[in-house]
Short mmCIF file of C-alpha atoms in Angstrom, two decimals:
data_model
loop_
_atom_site.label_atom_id
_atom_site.label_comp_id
_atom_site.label_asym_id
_atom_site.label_seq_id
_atom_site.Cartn_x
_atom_site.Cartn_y
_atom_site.Cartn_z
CA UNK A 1 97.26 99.22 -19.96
CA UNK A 2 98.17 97.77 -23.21
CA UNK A 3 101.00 99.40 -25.25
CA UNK A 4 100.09 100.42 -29.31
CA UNK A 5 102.27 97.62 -30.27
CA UNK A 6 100.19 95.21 -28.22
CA UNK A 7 100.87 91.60 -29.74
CA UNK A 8 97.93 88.81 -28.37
CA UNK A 9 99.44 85.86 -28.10
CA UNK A 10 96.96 81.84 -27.48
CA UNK A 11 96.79 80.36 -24.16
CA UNK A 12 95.96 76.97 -23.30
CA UNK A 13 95.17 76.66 -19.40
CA UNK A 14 94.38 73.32 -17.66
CA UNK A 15 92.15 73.23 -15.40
CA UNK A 16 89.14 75.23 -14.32
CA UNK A 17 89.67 76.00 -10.30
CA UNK A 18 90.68 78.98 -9.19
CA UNK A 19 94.09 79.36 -9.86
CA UNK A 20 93.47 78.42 -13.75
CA UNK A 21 90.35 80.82 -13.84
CA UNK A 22 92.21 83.52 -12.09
CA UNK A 23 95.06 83.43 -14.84
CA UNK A 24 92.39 82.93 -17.49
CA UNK A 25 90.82 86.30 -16.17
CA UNK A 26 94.30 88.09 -15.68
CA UNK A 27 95.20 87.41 -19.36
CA UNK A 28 91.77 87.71 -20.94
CA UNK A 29 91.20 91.27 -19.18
CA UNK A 30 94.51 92.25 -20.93
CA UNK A 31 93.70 90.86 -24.58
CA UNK A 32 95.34 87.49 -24.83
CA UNK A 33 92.87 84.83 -26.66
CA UNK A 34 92.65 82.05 -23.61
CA UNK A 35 91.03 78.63 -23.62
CA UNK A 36 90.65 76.69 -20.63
CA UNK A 37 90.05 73.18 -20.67
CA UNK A 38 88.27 71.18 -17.46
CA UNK A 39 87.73 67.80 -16.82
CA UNK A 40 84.21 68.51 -15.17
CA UNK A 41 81.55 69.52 -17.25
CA UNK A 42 80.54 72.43 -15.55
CA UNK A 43 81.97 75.46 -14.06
CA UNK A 44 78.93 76.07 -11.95
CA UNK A 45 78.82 73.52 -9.77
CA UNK A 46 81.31 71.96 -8.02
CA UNK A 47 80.91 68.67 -6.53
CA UNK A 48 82.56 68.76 -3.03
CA UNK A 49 82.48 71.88 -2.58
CA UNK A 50 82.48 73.62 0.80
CA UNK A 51 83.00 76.72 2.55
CA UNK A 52 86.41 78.70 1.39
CA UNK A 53 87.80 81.69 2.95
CA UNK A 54 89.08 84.84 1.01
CA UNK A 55 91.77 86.87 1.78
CA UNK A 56 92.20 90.36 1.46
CA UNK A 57 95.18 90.37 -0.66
CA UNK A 58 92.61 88.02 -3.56
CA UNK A 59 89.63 89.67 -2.87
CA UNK A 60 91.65 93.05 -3.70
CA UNK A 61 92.43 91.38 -7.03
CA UNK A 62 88.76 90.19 -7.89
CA UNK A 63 87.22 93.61 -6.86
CA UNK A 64 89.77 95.37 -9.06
CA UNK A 65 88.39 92.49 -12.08
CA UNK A 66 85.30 94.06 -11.92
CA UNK A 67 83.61 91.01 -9.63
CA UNK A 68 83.43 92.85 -6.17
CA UNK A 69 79.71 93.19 -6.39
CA UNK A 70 79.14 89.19 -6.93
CA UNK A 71 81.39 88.47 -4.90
CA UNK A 72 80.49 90.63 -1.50
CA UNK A 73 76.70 89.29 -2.53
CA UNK A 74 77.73 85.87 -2.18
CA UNK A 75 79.96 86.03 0.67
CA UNK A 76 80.08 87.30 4.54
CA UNK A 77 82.36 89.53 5.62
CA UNK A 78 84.38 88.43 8.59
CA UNK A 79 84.78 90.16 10.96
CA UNK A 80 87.19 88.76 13.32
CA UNK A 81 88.04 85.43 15.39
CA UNK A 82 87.52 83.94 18.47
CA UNK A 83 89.63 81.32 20.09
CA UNK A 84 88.57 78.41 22.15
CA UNK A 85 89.94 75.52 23.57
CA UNK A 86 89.47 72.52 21.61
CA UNK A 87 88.36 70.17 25.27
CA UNK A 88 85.66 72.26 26.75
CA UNK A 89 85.44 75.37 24.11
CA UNK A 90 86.01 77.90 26.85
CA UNK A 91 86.99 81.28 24.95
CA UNK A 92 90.65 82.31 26.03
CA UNK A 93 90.70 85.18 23.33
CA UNK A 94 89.28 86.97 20.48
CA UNK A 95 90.16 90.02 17.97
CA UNK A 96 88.20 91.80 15.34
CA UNK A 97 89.90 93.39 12.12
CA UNK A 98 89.10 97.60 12.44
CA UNK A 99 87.96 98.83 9.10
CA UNK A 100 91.49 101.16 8.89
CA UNK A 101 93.36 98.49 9.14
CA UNK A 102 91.57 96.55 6.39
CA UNK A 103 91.68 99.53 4.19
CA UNK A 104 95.42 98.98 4.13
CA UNK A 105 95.01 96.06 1.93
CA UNK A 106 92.16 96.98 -0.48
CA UNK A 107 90.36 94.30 -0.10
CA UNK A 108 88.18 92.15 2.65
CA UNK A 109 88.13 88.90 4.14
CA UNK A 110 85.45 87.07 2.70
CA UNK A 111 83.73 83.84 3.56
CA UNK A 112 81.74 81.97 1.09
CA UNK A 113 81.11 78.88 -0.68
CA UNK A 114 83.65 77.32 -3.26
CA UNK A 115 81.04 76.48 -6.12
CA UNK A 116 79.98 80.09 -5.80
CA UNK A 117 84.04 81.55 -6.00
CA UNK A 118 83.98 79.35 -8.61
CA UNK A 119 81.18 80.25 -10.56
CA UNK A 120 82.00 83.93 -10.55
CA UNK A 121 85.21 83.43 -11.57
CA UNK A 122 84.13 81.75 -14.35
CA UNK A 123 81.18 84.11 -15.36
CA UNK A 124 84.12 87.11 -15.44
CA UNK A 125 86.51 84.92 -16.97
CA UNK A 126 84.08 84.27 -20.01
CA UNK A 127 82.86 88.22 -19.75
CA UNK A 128 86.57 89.09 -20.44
CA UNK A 129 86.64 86.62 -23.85
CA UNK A 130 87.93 83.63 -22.08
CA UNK A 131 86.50 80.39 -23.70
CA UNK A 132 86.05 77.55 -20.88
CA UNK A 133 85.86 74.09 -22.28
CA UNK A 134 84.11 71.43 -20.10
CA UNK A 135 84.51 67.94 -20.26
CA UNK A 136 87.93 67.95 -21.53
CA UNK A 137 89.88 64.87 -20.29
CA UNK A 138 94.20 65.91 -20.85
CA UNK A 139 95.66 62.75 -21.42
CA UNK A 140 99.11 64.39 -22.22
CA UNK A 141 101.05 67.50 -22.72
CA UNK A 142 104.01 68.01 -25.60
CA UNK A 143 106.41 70.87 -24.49
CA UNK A 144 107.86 73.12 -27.47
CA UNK A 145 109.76 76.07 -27.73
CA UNK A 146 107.08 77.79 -30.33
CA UNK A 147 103.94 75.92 -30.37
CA UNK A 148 103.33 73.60 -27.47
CA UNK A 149 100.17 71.25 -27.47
CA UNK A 150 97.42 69.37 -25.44
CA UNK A 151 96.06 65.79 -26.34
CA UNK A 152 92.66 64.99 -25.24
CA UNK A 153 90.95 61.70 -24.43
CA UNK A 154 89.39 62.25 -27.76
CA UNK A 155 91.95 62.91 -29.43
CA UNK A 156 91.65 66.35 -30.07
CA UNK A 157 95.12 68.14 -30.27
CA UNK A 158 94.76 71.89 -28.66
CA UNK A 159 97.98 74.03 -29.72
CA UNK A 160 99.09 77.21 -28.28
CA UNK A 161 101.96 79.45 -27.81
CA UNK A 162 101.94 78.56 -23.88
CA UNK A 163 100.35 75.96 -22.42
CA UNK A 164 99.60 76.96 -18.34
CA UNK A 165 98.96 73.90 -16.15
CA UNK A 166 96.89 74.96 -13.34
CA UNK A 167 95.39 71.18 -13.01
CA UNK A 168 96.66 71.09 -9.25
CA UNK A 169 98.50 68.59 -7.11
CA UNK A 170 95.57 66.85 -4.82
CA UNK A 171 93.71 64.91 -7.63
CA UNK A 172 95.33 62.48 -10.07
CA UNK A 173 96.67 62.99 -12.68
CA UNK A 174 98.10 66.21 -12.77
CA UNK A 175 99.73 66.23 -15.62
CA UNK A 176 101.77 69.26 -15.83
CA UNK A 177 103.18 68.81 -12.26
CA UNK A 178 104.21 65.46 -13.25
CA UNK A 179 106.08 66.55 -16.66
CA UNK A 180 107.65 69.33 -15.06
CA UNK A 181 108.78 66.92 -12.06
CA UNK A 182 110.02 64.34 -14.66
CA UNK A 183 111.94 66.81 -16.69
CA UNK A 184 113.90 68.36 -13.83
CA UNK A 185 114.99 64.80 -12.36
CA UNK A 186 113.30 66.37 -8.93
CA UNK A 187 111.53 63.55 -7.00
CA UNK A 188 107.74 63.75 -6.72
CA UNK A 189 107.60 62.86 -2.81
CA UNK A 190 104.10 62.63 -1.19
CA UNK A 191 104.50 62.34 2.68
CA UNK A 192 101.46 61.61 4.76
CA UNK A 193 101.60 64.18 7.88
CA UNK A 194 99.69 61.98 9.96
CA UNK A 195 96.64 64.78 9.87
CA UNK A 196 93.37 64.98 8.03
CA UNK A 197 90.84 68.04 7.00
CA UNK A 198 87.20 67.50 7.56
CA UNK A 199 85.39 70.18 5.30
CA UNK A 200 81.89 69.93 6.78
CA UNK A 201 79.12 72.16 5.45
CA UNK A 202 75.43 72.16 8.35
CA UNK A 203 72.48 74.35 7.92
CA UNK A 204 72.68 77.30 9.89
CA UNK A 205 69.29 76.01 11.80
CA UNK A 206 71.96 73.26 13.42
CA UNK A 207 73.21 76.27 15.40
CA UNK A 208 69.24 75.88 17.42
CA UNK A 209 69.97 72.71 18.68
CA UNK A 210 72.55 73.76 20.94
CA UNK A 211 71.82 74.12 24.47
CA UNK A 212 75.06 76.50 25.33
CA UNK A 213 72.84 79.88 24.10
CA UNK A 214 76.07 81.80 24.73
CA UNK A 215 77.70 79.72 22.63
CA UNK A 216 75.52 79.96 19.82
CA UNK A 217 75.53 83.95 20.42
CA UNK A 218 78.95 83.42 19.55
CA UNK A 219 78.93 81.32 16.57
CA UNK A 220 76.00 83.72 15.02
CA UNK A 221 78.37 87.05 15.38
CA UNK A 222 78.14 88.03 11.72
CA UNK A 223 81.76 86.95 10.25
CA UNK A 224 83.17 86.00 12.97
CA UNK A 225 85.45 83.02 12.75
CA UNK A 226 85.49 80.42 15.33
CA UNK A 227 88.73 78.29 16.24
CA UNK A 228 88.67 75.64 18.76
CA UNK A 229 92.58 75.03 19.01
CA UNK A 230 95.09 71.89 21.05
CA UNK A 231 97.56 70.18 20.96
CA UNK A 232 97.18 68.55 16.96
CA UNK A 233 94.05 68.98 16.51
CA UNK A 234 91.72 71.68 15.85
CA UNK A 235 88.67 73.20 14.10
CA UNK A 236 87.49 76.19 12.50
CA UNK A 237 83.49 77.23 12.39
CA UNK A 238 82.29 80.22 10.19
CA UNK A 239 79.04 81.01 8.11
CA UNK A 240 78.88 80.86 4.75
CA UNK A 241 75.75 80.85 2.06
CA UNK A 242 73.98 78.72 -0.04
CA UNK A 243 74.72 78.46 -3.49
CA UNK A 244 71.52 78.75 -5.37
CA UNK A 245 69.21 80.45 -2.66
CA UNK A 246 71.51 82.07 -0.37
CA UNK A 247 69.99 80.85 2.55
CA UNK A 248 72.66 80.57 5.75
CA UNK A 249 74.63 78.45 6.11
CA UNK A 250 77.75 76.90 8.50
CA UNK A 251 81.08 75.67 7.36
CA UNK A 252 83.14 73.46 9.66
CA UNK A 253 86.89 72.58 8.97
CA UNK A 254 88.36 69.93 11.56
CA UNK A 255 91.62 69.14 11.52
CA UNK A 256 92.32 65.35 13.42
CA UNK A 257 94.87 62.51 13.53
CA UNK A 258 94.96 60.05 10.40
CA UNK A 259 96.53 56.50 10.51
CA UNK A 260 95.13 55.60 7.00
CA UNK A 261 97.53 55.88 4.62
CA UNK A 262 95.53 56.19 1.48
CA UNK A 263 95.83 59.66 -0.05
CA UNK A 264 92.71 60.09 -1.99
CA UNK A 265 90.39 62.66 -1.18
CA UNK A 266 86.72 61.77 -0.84
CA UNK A 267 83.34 62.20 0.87
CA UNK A 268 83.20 61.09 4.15
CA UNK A 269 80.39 59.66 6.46
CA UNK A 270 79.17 61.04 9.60
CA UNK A 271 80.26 58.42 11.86
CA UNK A 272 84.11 58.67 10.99
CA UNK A 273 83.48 62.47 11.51
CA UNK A 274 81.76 61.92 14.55
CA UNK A 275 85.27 59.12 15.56
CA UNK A 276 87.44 62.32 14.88
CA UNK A 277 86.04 64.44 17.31
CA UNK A 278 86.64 62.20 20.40
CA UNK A 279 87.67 64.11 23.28
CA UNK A 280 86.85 67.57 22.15
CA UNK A 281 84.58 70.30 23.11
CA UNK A 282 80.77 68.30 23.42
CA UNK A 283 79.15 71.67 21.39
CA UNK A 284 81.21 70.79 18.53
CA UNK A 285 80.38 66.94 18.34
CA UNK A 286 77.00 68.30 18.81
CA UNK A 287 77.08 70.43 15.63
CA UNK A 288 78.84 67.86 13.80
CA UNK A 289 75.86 65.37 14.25
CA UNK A 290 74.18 67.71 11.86
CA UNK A 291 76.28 67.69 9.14
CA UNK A 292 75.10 67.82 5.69
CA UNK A 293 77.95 67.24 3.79
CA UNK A 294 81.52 66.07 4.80
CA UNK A 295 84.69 66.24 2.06
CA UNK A 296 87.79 64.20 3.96
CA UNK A 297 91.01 65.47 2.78
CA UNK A 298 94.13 63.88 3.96
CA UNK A 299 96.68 66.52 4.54
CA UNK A 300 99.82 65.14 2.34
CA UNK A 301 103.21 67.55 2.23
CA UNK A 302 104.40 67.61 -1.21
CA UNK A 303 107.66 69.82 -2.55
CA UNK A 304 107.44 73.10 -4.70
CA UNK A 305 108.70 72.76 -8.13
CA UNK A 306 112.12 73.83 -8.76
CA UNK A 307 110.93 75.45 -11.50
CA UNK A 308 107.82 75.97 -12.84
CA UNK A 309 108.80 76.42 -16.42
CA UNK A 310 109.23 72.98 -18.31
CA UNK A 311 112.93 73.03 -19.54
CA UNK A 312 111.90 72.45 -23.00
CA UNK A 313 109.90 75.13 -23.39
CA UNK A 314 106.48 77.32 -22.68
CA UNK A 315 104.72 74.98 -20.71
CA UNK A 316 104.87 76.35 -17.13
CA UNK A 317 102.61 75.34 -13.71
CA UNK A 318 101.35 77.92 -11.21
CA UNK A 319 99.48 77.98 -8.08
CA UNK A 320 99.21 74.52 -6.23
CA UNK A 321 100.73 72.38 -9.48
CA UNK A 322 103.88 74.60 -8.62
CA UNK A 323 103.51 75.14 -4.93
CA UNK A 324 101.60 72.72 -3.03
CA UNK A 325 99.93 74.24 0.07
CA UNK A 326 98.19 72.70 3.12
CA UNK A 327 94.49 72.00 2.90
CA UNK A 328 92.48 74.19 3.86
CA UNK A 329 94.94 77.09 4.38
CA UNK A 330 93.27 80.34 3.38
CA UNK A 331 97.15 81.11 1.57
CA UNK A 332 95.94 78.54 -1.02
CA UNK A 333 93.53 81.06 -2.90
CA UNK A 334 95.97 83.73 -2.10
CA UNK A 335 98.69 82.66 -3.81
CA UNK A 336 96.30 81.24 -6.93
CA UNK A 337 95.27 84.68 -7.52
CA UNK A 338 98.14 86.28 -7.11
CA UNK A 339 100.05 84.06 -9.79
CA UNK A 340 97.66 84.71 -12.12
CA UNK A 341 98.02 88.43 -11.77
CA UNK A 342 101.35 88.21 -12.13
CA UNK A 343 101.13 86.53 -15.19
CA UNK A 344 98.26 88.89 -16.81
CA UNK A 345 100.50 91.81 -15.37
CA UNK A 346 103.41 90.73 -17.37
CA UNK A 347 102.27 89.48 -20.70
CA UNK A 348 100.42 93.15 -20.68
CA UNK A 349 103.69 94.29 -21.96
CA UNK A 350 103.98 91.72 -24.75
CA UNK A 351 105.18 92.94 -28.72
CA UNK A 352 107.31 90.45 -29.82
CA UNK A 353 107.50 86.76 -29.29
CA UNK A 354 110.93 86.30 -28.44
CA UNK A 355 109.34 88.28 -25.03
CA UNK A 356 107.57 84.97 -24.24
CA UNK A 357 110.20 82.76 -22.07
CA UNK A 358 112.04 85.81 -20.62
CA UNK A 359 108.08 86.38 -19.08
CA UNK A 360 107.34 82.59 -18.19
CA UNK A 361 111.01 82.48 -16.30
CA UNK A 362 109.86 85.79 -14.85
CA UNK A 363 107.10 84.50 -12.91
CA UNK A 364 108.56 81.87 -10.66
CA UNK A 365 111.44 84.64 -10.15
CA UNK A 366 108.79 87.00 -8.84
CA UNK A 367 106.67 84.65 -7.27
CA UNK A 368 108.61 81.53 -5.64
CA UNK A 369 110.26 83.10 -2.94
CA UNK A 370 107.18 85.45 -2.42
CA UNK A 371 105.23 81.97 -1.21
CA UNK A 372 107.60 80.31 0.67
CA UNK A 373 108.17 83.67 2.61
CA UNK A 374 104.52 84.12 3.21
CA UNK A 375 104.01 80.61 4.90
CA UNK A 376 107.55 81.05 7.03
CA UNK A 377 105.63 84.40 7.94
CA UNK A 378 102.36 82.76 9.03
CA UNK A 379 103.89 80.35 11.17
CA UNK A 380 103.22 81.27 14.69
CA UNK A 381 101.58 84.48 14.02
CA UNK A 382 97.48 84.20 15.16
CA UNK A 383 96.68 86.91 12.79
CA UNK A 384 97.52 84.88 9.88
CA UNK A 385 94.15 82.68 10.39
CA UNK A 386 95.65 80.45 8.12
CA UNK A 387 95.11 77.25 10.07
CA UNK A 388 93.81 76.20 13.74
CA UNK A 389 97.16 77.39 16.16
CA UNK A 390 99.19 73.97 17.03
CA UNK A 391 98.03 72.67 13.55
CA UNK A 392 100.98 74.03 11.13
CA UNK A 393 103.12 74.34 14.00
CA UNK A 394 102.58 70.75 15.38
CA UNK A 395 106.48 69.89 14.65
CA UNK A 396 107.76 73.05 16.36
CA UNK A 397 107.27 73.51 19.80
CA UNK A 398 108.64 77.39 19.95
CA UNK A 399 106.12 77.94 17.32
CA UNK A 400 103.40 76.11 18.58
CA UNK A 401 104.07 78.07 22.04
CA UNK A 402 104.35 81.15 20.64
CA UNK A 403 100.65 80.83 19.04
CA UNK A 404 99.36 79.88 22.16
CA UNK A 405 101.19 83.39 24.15
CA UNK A 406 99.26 85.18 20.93
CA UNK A 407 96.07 83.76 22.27
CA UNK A 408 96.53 84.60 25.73
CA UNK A 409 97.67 87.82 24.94
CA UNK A 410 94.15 88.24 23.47
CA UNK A 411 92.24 87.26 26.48
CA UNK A 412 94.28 89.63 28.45
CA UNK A 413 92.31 92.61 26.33
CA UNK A 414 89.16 94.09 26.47
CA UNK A 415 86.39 94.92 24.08
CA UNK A 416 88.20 92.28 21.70
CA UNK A 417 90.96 94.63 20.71
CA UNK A 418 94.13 93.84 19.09
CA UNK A 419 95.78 93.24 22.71
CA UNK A 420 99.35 94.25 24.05
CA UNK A 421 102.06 95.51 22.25
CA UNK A 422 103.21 91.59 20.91
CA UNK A 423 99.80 91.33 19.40
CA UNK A 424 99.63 94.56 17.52
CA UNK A 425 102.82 94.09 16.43
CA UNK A 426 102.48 90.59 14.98
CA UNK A 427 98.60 91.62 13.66
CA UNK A 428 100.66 94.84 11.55
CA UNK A 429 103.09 92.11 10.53
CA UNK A 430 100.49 89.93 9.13
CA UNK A 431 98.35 92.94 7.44
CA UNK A 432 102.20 94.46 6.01
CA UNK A 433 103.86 90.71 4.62
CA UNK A 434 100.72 88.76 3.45
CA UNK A 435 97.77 90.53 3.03
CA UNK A 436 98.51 94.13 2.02
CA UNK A 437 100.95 92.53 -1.08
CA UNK A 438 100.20 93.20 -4.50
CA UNK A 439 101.26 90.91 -6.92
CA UNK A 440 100.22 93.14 -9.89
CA UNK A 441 102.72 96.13 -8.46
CA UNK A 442 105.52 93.42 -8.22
CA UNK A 443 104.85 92.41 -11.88
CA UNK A 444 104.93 95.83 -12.78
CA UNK A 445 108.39 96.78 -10.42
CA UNK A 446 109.78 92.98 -12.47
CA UNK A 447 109.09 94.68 -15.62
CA UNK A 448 110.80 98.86 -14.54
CA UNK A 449 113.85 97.02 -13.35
CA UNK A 450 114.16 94.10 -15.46
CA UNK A 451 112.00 94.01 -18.54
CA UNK A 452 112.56 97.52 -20.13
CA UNK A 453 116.49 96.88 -19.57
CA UNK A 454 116.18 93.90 -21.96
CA UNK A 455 113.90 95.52 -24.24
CA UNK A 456 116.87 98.28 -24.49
CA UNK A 457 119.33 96.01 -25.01
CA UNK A 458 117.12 93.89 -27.66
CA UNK A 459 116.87 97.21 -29.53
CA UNK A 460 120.43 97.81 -29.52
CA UNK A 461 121.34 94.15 -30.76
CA UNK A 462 118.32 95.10 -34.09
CA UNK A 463 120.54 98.84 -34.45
CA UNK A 464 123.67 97.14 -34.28
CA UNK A 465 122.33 94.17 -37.26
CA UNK A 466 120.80 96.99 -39.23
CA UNK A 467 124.22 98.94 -38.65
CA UNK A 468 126.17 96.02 -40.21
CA UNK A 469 124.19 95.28 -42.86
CA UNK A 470 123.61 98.72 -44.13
CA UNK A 471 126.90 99.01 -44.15
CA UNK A 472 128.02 95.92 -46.07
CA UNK A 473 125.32 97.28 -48.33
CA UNK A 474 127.36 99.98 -48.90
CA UNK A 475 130.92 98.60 -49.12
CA UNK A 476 129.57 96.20 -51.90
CA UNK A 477 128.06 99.52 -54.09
CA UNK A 478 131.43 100.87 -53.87
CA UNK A 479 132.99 97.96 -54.94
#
């Protein structure tokens, strides 16, 4: 991949999640010396961490990094969905993916737990040469147009010739979000939806004390997703494995009304789970009276960045410090791993420094339009499993009724097919604009169309100075 006149450049990344790791792995892989500073300690376990879901169009990216052996050992495959009402939890529809169609996007749905994403990310990460630095506390970040730099709680001052701030949105302070914000006058807006995510992790031997066997014979289908769905509210059940023994596991994501204000994510008790889940299907109270642990996250919209390059130079933000995404959305890993390939993908093709900014500015270009497209795309469309139906869509009825004629379409099928002709059509859809993208073959398409032209007409500006100068050379001989 890299070119003879290669030139490794220093990264600073902030933050250790997945978006930072992903970049850290993307540009590490390629030959870039990367350092990633975290505030936690460790990169193996993750406190409040729960069950994640994978999409095809990451998972692609990971197995292609070398990890698809970790991570398929570590995860379950899914295998589908089935819909239920959220009231009763009578089944109105249900559709499994066919292996062909998977194959169309190279990679898998996968559903697993977060600390263990995490911890294989960073394992290949520091296999590549990536050096992860816990316990770093950023206490500010100094934009510059050669050498930009990090401050640390202790002082420390980490320079680099890009700084990356992957340090998020959801958790305070987020520092490069916040400098980027400040810098482009754009106002950093938090609005409370009104909604809140329960992630809730059980052990699998909860699924026992349910009396509805058929239910249970449902919930145990290896990979298969389960959505209760109504009008704003709604909850997603799906196995996942332990982190250190791999023992079973079940993840629970319930979505519910929130008058609290407060925005602060946090562990929650089971009681205010328990409050939540008033009025809905009696076999999912009952599971949630065995929860282990519950992580309450208050579902807050927040805008994209303008621009996710710092006016002043080579600091730049990327996945949810740039593009803030619903909680829990399955998009939200997507789109993390998918700027960070973009990113690798481009800086491959680094030689000279003056290359820098024209790749930074190239990112957003390539990759802002690409997100909000893909959650415009997923709105409506079942196949998208992004969130519960009704959930996304609460503030559009057409939308919200148009999930709901997806579902019924599905119960109108048998053997769990892909259902009528509207179904297949908006299942291709999904597979085609979301998961089947490669943000690697855009990078490389950027740099056919865009970055060779400027690396001809760079050359041409060097002839032209050498041109002149040889030639004043030669005037002032004759003279």
């Amino acid at each position: 991949m890299r070119t003879p006149d290669f030139l490794p450049i220093e990264f600073v990344i902030i933050g250790g999640a997945i978006s930072g790791l992903s970049a850290a792995i993307a540009l590490s892989r390629v030959g870039h010396k990367v350092t990633v500073l975290e505030v936690m300690d460790t990169f193996h376990d993750t406190p409040m961490g729960a069950g994640c879901r994978i999409p095809p169009n990451a998972s692609k990216l990971y197995y292609r990094w070398g990890m698809q052996e970790r991570l398929r050992s570590a995860s379950v495959k899914s295998r589908g969905i089935l819909f239920a009402q959220y009231d009763d939890g009578s089944v109105v529809g249900s559709h499994e993916w066919e292996e062909e169609v998977l194959e169309e996007t190279g990679g898998d749905f996968l559903l697993m737990h977060y600390s263990d994403l995490r911890r294989i990310l960073a394992e290949s990460a520091e296999e590549h040469g990536a050096t992860l630095r816990g316990g770093c506390q950023v206490v500010s970040i100094e934009p510059d147009s050669k050498r930009p730099y990090v401050t640390l709680a202790t002082g420390e001052v980490v320079t680099a010739d890009v700084v990356i701030g992957a340090d998020g949105c959801h958790v305070p302070p987020y520092h490069c979000r916040r400098i980027i914000l400040e810098a482009l006058g754009q106002e950093d807006k938090e609005t409370p939806t009104g909604m809140q995510l329960f992630n809730v992790l059980l052990p699998e031997s909860a699924l026992n004390q349910l009396d509805d066997k058929e239910l249970v014979s449902q919930l145990r289908q290896t990979g298969k997703v389960f959505t209760w769905f109504g009008p704003g509210y709604g909850a997603l059940g799906f196995p996942v494995k332990e982190p250190t023994s791999g023992e079973p596991l079940f993840t629970l994501f319930v979505y519910a009304s929130r008058a609290d204000k407060n925005m602060t994510i946090a562990n929650a008790g089971r009681e205010e789970l328990l409050e939540s889940l008033k009025g809905c299907d009696p076999r999912l109270m009952q599971l949630a009276q065995h929860a282990q642990a519950i992580v309450c996250i208050p579902m807050v919209e927040r805008p994209f960045l303008e621009d996710w390059v710092h006016p002043q130079g080579r600091v730049m933000a990327i996945g949810e410090a740039a593009h803030p995404i619903p909680a829990g959305s399955i998009y939200a890993l997507g789109m993390a791993a998918g700027d960070g390939a973009v990113l690798g993908r481009l800086f491959s093709h680094l030689h000279r420094k003056d290359q820098i900014d024209a790749f930074l500015n190239a990112v957003p270009e390539i990759r802002a339009e690409r997100v909000e497209r893909v959650l415009r795309a997923a709105l409506g469309n079942i196949f998208a499993v992004s969130l519960p139906p009704g959930i996304a869509e609460a503030h559009d009825r057409a939308l919200r009724e148009r999930a709901e004629r997806g579902i019924k379409d599905l119960g109108t099928t048998n053997g769990g097919g892909a259902g009528t002709g509207q179904t297949s059509e908006e299942m291709m859809a999904a597979i085609e604009r979301i998961f089947a993208y490669d943000p690697e073959d855009e990078a490389d398409n950027w740099w056919v169309q865009w970055g060779l032209m400027q690396e001809r007409a760079a050359r041409m500006v060097v002839s032209d100075a050498v041109t002149v100068h040889v030639n004043e050379d030669l005037q002032e001989e004759s003279d």
